[in-house]
């Protein structure tokens, strides 16, 4: 597992940049990241209890992805992404609005690139627009690491 990350902060934007080597070709990683049926598997692949995972994807520029997930119906996270740029299997740009179970929400700009790297793919995520460094740090140390771990578990499952 190769994780690298940096943070950026200015008066205009608080953001992060992370990379992760994943063990599959860029097409497979891109599809795992964007296909609703594959996401439904990896969103909960590492959970002991299945919980709630509902996802629909309209993968086209201007299309949206809606995702709802959590341990139970009373504790749900929600995210709506609007696809701004799609260059399969190289690059994906979205505007993402997410909310936690308390209803607190934020909108960020996310750029994900998928580069061939040896036998796998180097995935780079750049996400900007966090309201505070603390929320950015949570996404950098928990959210993205967890997502990468889940996608990797999906890609290497038998």
mmCIF file of C-alpha atoms in Angstrom, residues 4 6 16-20 33 109-113 123-127 144 148:
data_model
loop_
_atom_site.group_PDB
_atom_site.id
_atom_site.type_symbol
_atom_site.label_atom_id
_atom_site.label_comp_id
_atom_site.label_asym_id
_atom_site.label_seq_id
_atom_site.Cartn_x
_atom_site.Cartn_y
_atom_site.Cartn_z
ATOM 1 C CA UNK A 4 1.144 9.810 -0.231
ATOM 2 C CA UNK A 6 -0.171 16.682 0.886
ATOM 3 C CA UNK A 16 -5.819 17.911 -0.241
ATOM 4 C CA UNK A 17 -3.917 15.816 -2.728
ATOM 5 C CA UNK A 18 -3.491 12.072 -2.239
ATOM 6 C CA UNK A 19 -2.176 9.209 -4.303
ATOM 7 C CA UNK A 20 -2.631 5.473 -4.001
ATOM 8 C CA UNK A 33 -14.887 3.948 -8.938
ATOM 9 C CA UNK A 109 -14.449 20.067 -6.158
ATOM 10 C CA UNK A 110 -12.861 16.651 -6.824
ATOM 11 C CA UNK A 111 -10.377 15.694 -9.562
ATOM 12 C CA UNK A 112 -9.404 12.011 -9.779
ATOM 13 C CA UNK A 113 -6.778 10.767 -12.224
ATOM 14 C CA UNK A 123 -4.838 7.064 -8.511
ATOM 15 C CA UNK A 124 -4.489 10.729 -7.569
ATOM 16 C CA UNK A 125 -7.261 12.634 -5.806
ATOM 17 C CA UNK A 126 -7.293 16.409 -5.514
ATOM 18 C CA UNK A 127 -10.196 17.748 -3.479
ATOM 19 C CA UNK A 144 -10.069 8.689 1.278
ATOM 20 C CA UNK A 148 -8.997 3.347 -1.281
#
